[in-house]
CSV table of C-alpha atoms in Angstrom, one decimal:
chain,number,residue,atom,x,y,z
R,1,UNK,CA,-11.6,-11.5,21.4
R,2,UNK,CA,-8.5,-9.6,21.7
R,3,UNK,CA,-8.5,-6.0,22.2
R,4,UNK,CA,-5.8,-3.8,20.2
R,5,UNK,CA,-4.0,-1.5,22.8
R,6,UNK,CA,-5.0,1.7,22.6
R,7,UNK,CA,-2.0,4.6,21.9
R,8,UNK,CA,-1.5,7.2,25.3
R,9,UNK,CA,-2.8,9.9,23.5
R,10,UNK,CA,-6.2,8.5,21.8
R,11,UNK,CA,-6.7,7.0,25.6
R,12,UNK,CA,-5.9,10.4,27.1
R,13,UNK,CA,-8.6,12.1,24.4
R,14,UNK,CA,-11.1,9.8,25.8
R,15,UNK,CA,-10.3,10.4,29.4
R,16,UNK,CA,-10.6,14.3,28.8
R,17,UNK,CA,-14.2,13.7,27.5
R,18,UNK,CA,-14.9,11.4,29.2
R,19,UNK,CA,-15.2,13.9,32.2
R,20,UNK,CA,-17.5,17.1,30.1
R,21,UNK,CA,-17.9,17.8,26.9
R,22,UNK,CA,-15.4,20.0,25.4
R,23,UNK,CA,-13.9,21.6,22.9
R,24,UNK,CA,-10.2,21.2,20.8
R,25,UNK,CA,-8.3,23.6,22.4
R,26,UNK,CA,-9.9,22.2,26.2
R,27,UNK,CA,-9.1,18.6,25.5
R,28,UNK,CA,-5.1,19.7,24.9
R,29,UNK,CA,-5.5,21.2,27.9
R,30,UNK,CA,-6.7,18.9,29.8
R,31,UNK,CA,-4.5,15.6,28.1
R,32,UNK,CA,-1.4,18.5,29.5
R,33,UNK,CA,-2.8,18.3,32.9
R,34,UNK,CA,-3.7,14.8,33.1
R,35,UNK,CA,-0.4,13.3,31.9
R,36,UNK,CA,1.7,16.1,34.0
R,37,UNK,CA,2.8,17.6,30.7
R,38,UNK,CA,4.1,14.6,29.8
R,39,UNK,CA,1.7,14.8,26.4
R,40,UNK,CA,1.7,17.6,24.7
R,41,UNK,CA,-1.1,17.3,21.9
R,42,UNK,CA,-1.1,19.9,19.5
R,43,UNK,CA,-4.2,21.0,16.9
R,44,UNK,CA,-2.8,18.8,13.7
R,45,UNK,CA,-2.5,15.2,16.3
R,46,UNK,CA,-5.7,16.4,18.1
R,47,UNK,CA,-7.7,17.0,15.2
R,48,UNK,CA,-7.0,13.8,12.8
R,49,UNK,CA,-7.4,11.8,16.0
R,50,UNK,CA,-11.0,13.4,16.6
R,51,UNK,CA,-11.9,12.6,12.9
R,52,UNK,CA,-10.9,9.2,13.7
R,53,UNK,CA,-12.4,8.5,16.7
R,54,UNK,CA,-15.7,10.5,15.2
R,55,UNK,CA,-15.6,8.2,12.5
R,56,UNK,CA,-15.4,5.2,14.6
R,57,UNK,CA,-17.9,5.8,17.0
R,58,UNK,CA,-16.4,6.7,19.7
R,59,UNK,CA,-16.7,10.4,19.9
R,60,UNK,CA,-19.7,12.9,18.1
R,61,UNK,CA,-19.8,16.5,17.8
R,62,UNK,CA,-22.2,17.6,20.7
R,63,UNK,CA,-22.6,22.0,20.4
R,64,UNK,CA,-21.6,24.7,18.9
R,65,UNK,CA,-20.5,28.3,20.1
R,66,UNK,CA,-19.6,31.5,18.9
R,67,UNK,CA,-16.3,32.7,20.9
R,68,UNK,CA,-15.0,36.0,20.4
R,69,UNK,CA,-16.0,35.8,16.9
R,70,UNK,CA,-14.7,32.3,16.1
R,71,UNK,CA,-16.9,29.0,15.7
R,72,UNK,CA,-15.7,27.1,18.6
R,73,UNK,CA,-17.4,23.3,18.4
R,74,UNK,CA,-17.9,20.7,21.8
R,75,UNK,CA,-17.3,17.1,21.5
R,76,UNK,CA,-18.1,14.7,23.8
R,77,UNK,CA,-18.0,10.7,24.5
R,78,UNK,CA,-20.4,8.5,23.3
R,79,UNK,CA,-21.5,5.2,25.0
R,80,UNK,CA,-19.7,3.2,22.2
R,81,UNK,CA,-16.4,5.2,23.1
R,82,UNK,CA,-17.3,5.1,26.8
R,83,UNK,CA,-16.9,1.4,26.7
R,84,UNK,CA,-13.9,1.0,24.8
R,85,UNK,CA,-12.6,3.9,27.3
R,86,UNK,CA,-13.8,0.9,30.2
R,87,UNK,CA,-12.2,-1.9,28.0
R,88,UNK,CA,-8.8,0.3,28.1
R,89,UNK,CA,-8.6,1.3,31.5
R,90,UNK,CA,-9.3,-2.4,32.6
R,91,UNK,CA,-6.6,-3.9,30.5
R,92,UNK,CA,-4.2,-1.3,31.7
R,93,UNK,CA,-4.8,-1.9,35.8
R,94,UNK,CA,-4.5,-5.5,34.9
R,95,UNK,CA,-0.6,-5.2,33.8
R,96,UNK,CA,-0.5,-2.5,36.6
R,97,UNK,CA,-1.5,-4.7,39.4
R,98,UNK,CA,0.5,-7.8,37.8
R,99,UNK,CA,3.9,-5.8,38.0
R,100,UNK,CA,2.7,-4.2,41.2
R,101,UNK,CA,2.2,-7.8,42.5
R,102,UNK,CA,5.3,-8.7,41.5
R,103,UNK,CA,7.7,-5.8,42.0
R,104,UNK,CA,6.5,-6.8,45.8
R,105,UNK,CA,7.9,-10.2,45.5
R,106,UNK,CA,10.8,-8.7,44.4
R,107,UNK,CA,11.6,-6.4,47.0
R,108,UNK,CA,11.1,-8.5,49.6
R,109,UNK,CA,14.0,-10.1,51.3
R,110,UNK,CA,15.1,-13.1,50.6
R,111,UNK,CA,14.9,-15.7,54.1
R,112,UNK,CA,19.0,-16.0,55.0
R,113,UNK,CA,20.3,-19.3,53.7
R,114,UNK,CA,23.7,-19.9,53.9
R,115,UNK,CA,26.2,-22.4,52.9
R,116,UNK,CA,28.4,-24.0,55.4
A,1,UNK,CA,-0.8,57.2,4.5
A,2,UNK,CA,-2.5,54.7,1.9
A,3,UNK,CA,0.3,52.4,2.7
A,4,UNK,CA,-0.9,52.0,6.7
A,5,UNK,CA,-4.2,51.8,5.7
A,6,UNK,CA,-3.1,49.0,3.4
A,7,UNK,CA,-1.6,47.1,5.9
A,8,UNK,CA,-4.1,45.7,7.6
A,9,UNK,CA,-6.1,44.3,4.6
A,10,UNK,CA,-2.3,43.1,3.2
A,11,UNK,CA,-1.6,40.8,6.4
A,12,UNK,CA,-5.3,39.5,6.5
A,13,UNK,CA,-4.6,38.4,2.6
A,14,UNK,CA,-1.4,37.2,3.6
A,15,UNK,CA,-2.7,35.2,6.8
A,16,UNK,CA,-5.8,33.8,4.7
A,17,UNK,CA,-3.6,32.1,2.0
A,18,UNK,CA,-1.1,31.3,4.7
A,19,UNK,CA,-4.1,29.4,6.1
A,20,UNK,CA,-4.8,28.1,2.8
A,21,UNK,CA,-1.5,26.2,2.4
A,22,UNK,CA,-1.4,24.9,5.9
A,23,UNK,CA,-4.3,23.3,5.1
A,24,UNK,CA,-3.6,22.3,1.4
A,25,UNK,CA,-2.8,18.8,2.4
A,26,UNK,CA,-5.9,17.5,4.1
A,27,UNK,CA,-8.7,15.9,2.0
A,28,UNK,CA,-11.2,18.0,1.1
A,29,UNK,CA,-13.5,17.0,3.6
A,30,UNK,CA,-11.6,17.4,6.6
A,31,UNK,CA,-10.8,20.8,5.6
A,32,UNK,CA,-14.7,21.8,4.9
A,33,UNK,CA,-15.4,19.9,8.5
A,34,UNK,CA,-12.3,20.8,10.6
A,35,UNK,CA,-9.9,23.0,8.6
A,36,UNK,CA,-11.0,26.5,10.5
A,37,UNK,CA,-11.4,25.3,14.0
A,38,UNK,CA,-8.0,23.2,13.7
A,39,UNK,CA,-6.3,26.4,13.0
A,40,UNK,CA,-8.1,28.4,15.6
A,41,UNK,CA,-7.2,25.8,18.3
A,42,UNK,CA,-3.7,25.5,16.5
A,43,UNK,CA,-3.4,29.2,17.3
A,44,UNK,CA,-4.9,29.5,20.7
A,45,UNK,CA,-2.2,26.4,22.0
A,46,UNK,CA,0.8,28.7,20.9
A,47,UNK,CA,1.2,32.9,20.9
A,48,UNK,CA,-0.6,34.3,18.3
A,49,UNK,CA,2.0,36.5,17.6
A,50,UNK,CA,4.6,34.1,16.4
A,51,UNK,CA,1.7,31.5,15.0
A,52,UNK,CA,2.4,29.3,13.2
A,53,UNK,CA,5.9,28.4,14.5
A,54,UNK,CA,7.8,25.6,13.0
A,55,UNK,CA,6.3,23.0,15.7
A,56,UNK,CA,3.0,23.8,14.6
A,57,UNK,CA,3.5,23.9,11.1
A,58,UNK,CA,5.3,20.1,11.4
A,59,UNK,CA,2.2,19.0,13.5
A,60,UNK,CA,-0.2,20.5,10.6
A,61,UNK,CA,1.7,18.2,8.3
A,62,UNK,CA,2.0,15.5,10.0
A,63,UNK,CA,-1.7,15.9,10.9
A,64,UNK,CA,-2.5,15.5,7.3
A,65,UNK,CA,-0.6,12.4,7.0
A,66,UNK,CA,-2.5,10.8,9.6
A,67,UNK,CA,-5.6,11.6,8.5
A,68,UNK,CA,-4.9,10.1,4.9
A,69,UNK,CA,-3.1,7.2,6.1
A,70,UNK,CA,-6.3,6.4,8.2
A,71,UNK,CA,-8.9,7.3,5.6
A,72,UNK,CA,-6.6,4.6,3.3
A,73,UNK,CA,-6.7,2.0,6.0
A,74,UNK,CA,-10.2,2.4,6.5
A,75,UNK,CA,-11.2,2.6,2.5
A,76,UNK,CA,-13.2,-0.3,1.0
A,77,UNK,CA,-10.8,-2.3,-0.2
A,78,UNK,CA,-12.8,-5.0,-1.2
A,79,UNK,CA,-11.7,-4.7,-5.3
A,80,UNK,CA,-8.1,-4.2,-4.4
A,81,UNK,CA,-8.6,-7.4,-2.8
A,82,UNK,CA,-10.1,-9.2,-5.3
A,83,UNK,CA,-7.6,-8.0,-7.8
A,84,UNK,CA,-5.0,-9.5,-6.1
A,85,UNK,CA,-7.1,-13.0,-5.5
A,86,UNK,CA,-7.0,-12.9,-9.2
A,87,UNK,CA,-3.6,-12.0,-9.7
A,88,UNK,CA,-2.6,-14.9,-7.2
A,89,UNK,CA,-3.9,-17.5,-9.4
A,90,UNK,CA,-3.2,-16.2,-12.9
A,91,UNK,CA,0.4,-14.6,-12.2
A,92,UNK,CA,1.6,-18.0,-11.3
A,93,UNK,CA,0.5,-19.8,-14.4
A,94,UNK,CA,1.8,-16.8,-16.4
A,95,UNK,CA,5.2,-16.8,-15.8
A,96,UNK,CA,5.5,-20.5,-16.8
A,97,UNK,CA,6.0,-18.6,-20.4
A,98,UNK,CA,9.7,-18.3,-19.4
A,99,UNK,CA,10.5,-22.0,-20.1
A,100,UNK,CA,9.9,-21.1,-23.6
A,101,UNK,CA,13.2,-20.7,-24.6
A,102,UNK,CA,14.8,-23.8,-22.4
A,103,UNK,CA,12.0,-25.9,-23.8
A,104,UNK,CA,13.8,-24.8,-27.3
A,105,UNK,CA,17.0,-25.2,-26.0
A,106,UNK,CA,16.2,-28.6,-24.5
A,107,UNK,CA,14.5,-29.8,-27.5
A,108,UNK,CA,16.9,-28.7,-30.1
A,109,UNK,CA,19.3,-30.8,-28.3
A,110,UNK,CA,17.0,-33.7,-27.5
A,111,UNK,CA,16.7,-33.8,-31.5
A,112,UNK,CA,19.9,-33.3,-32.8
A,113,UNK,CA,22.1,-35.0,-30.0
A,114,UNK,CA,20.2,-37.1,-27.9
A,115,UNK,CA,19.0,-36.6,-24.6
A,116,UNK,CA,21.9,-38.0,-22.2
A,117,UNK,CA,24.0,-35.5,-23.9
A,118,UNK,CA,22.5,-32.7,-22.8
A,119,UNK,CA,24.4,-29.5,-21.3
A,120,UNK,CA,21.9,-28.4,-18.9
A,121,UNK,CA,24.0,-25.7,-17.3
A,122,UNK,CA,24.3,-24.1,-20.5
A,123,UNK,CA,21.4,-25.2,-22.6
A,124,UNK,CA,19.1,-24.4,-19.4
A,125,UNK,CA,20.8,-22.4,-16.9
A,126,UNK,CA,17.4,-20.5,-15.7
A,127,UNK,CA,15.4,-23.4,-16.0
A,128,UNK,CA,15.4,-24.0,-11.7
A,129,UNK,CA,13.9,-20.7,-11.3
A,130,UNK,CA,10.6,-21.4,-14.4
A,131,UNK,CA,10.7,-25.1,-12.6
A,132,UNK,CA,10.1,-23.2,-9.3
A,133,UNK,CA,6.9,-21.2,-10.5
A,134,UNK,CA,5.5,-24.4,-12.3
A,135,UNK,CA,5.7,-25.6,-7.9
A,136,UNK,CA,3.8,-22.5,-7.3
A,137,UNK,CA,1.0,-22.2,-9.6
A,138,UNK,CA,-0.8,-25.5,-8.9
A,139,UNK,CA,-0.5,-24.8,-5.2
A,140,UNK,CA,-1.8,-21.2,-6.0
A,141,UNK,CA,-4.5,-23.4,-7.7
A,142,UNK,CA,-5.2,-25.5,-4.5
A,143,UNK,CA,-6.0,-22.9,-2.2
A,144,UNK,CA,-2.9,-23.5,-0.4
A,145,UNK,CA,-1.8,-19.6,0.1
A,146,UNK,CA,1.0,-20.0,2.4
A,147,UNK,CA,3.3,-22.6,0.9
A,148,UNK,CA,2.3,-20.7,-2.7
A,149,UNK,CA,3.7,-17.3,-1.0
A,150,UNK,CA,6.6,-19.0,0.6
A,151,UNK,CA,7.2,-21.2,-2.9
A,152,UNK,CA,6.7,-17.8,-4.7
A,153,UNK,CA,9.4,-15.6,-2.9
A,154,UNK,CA,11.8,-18.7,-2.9
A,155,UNK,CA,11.2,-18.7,-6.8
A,156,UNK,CA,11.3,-14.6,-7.2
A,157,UNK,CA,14.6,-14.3,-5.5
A,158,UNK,CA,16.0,-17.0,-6.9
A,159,UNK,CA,14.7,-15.4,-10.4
A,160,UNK,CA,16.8,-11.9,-9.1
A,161,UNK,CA,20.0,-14.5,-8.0
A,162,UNK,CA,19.8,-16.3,-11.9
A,163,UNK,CA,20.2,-12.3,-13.1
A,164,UNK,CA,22.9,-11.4,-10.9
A,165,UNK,CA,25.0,-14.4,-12.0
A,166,UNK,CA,23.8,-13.9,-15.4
A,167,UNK,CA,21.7,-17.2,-15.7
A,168,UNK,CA,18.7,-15.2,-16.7
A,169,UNK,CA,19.7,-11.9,-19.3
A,170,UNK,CA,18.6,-8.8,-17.6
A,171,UNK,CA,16.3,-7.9,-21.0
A,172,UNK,CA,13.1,-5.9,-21.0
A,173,UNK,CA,11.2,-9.4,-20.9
A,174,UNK,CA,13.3,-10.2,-18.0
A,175,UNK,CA,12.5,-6.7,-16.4
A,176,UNK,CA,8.9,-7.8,-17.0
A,177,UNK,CA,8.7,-11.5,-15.2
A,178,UNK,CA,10.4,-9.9,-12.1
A,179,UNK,CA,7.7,-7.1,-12.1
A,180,UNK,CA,5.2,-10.5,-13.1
A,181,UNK,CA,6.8,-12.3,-10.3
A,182,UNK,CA,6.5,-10.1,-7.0
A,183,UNK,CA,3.1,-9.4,-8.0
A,184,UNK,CA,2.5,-12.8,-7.7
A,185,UNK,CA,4.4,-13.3,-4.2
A,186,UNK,CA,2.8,-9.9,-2.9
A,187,UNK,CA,-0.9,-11.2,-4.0
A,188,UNK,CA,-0.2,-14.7,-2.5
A,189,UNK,CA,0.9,-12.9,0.8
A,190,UNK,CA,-1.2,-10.5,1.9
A,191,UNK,CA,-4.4,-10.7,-0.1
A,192,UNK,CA,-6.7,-12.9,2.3
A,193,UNK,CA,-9.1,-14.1,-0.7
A,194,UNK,CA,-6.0,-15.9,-2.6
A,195,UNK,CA,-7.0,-19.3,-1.6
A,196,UNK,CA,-10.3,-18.7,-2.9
A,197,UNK,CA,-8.6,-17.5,-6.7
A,198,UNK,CA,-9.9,-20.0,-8.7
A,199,UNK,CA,-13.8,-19.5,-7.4
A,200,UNK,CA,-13.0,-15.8,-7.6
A,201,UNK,CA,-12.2,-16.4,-11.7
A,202,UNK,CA,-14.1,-19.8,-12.1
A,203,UNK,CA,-12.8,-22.6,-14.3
A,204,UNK,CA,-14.1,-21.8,-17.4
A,205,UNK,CA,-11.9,-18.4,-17.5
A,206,UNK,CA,-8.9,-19.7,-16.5
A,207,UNK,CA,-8.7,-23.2,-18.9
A,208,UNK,CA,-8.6,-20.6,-22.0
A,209,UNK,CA,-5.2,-18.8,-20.0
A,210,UNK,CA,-3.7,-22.0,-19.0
A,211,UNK,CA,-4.0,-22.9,-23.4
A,212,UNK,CA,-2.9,-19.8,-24.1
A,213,UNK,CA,0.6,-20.7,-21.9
A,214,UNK,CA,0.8,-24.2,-23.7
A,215,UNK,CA,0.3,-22.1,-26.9
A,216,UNK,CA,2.8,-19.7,-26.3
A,217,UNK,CA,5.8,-22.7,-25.1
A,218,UNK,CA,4.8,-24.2,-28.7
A,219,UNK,CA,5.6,-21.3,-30.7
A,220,UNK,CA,8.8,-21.3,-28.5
A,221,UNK,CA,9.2,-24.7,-29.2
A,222,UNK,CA,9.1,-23.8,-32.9
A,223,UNK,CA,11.8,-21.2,-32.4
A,224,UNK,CA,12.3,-17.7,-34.1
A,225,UNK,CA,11.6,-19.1,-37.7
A,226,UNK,CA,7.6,-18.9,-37.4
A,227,UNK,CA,7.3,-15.4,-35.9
A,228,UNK,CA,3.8,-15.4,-37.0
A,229,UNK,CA,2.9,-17.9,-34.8
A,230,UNK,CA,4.7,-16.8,-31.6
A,231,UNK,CA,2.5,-13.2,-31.8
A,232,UNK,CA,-0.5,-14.8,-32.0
A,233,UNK,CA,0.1,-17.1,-29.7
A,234,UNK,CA,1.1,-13.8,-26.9
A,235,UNK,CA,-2.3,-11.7,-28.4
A,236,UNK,CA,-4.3,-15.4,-27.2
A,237,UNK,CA,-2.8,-15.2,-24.5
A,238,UNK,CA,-3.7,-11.5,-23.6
A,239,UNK,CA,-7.4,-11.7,-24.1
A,240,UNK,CA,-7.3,-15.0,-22.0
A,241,UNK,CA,-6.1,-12.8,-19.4
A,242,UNK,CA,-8.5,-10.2,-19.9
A,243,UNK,CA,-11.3,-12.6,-20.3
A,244,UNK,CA,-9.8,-14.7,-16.7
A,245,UNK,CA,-10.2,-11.1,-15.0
A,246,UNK,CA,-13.7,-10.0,-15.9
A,247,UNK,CA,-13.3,-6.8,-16.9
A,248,UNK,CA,-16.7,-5.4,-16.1
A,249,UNK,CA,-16.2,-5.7,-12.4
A,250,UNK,CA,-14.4,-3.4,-10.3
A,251,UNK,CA,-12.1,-6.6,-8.9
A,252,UNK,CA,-11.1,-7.8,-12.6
A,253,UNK,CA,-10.3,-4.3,-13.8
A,254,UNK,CA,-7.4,-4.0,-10.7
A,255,UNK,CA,-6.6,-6.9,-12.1
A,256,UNK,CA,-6.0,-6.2,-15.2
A,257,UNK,CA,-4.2,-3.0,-14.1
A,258,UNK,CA,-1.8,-5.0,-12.0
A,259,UNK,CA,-1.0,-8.2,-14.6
A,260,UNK,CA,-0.6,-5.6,-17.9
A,261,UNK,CA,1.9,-3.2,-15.8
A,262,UNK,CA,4.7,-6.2,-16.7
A,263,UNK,CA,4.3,-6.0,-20.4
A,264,UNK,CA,3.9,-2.2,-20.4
A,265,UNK,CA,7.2,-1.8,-18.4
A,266,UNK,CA,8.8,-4.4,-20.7
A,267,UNK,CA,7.7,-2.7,-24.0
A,268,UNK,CA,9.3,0.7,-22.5
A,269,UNK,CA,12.1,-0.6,-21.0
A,270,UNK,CA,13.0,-2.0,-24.8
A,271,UNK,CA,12.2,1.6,-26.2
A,272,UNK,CA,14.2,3.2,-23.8
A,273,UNK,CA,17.4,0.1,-24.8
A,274,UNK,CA,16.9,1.1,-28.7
A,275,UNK,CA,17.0,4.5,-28.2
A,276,UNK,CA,20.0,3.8,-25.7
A,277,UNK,CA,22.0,1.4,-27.7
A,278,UNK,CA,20.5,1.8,-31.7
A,279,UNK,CA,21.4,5.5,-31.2
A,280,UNK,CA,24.2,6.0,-29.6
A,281,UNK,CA,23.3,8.2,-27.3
A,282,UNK,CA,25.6,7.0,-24.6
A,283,UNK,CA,28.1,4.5,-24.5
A,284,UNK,CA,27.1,1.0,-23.5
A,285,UNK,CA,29.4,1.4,-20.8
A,286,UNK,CA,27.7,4.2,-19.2
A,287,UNK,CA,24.4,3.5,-20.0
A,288,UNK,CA,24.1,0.5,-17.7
A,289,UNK,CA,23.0,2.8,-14.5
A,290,UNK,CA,20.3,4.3,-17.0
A,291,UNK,CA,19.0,0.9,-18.2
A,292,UNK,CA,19.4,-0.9,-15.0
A,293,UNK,CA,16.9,2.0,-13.6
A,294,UNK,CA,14.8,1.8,-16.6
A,295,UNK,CA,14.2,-2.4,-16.1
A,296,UNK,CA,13.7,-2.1,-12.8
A,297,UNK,CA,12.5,0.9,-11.6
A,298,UNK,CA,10.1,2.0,-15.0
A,299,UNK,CA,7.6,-1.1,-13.9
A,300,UNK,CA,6.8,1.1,-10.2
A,301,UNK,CA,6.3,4.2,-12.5
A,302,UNK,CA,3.7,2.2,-14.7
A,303,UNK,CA,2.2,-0.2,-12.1
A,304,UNK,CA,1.3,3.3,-10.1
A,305,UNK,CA,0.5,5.6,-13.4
A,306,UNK,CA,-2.1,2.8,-14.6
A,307,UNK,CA,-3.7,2.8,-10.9
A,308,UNK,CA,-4.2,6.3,-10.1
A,309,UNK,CA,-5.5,6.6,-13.9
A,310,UNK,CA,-7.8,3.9,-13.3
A,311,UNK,CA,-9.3,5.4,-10.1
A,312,UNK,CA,-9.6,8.6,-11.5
A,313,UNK,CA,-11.7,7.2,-14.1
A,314,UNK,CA,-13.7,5.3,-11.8
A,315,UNK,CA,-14.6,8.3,-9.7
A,316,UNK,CA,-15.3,10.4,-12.9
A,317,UNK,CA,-17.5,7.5,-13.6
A,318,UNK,CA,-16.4,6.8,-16.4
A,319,UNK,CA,-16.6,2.8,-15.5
A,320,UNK,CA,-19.9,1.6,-14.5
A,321,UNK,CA,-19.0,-1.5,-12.2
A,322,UNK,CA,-21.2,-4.8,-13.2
A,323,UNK,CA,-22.1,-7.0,-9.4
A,324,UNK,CA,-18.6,-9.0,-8.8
């Protein structure tokens, strides 16, 4: 069976948990830090992704804690969304190490050959 | 000094309704699970002392869009779908009504001139585009999805060509069979239980429609002089449809919502070309934009009026659905 590509940011979600749990304003964080800044997520993308991914399985509410007066809730990766996290990362070093593979070929001279 | 001792309370009004309307758009759900927390991460990612900015307020909104577009996908869709099975089968067979009037044409001639003498072009000129739905509904019939859908947008746009070059009249009936007719290409096309239409509405429902058709292309056949029959052959042919849909189950009510929005849009769009013309409120000349809108865009207004009225009702429950 065929699996869907997963978008950057849903993968980079996963990553972030899969590491600790943690909370919404951690995992943007830590999606900045992983992808060099590259991904920016902000609260609205985070937030309808984690309802997503909650309601798929993939990710469940793990604690709660009271931060400076605000309700600040942990989420962390569950073994469903570990696997499709493995599923991902294994798809994505396969086309990595296919181009890799052949930007080699590639860049390797060519054996001289010339016409007369 | 009141007004200092004011302020504070004002602004935390101010930034609790603020909160309010950024987070008017979510479903009720997520705004009970999510809503607070979302805005206190929202605030800790930028300086809470120009929160929101516009960035943030864009990502709010588009956050809400996502989360509807993925609680839609993700809906049970299993009476839209067979709706739309039904549809598939019945729309078909429905729109073979349209040869009425060349099957008078044709007749009228046959009788009074002879068949070899017949000036198709004229007596007929729409009659390739009825001939192309009476291709699509028996393969609708078969099961055969694809080369129905493929048949039935060959047939709908050649239905929009025959109006263009003023084959087929743009009328209110007109307005209807194109509304009739992309249902029926849409339903072949994407709903997945189309080749199993007939099962979905069983033989015995559907004979009573496909009479009802016959019925209906007799009274045509008769012509305008026996009115009498020609509405009751289109009221038989109504509560065939109804009956075909089953209108106790959740599937045969979308249905029903879906084949009726035609022949709503058609009755308005001839209200709205009496009060136009029979009036005079505008001049024909100008009025074409108005009534061009009215045929064509007045069936999306009804087809979407009848659905969200007809989930509303279910959710009130209002409709009690019987096992599909």
């Amino acid at each position: 069976m065929t699996i869907k590509a997963m978008q950057e940011p849903t993968f980079l979600i996963l990553t972030a948990l899969a590491d600790r749990p943690q909370h919404g304003y951690g995992i943007m964080t830590d999606v900045d830090g992983i992808s060099g800044g590259r991904i920016r997520l902000r609260a609205g993308t985070l937030y309808a992704a984690l309802d997503r991914l909650c309601s798929q399985g993939w990710v469940q509410a793990d604690h709660e804690e009271v931060v400076d007066g605000r309700l600040r809730r942990y989420y962390r990766l569950t073994p469903q969304g570990g696997d499709r996290l493995g599923a991902e990362t294994a798809r994505l070093r396969s086309n990595a190490d296919t181009a890799a593979r052949r930007l080699a070929g590639h860049r390797r001279p060519r054996s001289a050959g010339g016409t007369a | 000094m009141s007004g200092s001792a004011d302020e504070p309370d004002r602004h935390a009004a101010t930034g609790t309704r603020r909160d309010h309307l950024l987070l008017a758009l979510y479903p009720r759900h997520f705004r009970s699970g999510y809503g607070e927390e979302m805005l206190a991460a929202s605030r800790e990612r930028t300086d809470s002392s120009r929160w929101p900015t516009a960035t943030d307020v864009i990502d709010l909104l588009l956050g809400a869009v996502q989360v509807h577009l993925w609680r839609l996908r993700d809906a049970d869709h299993a009476p839209l779908r067979g709706g739309s099975a039904i549809v598939g089968v019945l729309a078909p067979v429905i729109l073979l009504t349209g040869l009425g009037t060349d099957v008078h044409e044709v007749a009228w001639f046959v009788w009074y001139s002879g068949f070899t003498d017949l000036p198709w072009r004229q007596a007929a000129p729409d009659a390739p585009v009825w001939l192309a739905w009476a291709i699509v509904a028996p393969l609708a019939l078969l099961g055969r999805r694809r080369t129905a859908a493929v048949a039935a947008w060959l047939a709908t746009a050649g239905m929009v060509v025959a109006i263009a070059i003023g084959a087929m009249l743009p009328t209110p009936l007109s307005s209807g069979q194109l509304l009739l007719a992309l249902l029926a290409a849409v339903a072949l096309t994407f709903s997945p239980d189309a080749p199993r239409g007939v099962a979905v509405v069983g033989m015995r429902r559907f004979l009573p429609v496909l009479g009802a058709v016959v019925l209906v292309l007799f009274a045509r056949l008769l012509g305008r002089h026996f009115v009498l029959v020609d509405v009751v052959a289109w009221v038989a042919l109504g509560v065939a449809i109804a009956y075909a849909c089953r209108p106790r189950t959740m599937a045969g009510r979308r249905a029903i919502v879906l084949l009726s929005a035609p022949a709503t849009s058609a009755a308005g769009a001839a209200v709205l070309e009496l009060g136009v013309f029979a009036l005079h409120v505008v001049p024909f000349t100008e009025a074409w934009p108005l009534v061009a809108g009215a045929f064509y865009g007045a069936p999306l207004v009804v087809l979407s009026t009848l659905a969200l009225l007809l989930r509303r009702l279910e959710r009130s429950g209002s409709f009690a659905a019987a096992p599909e």
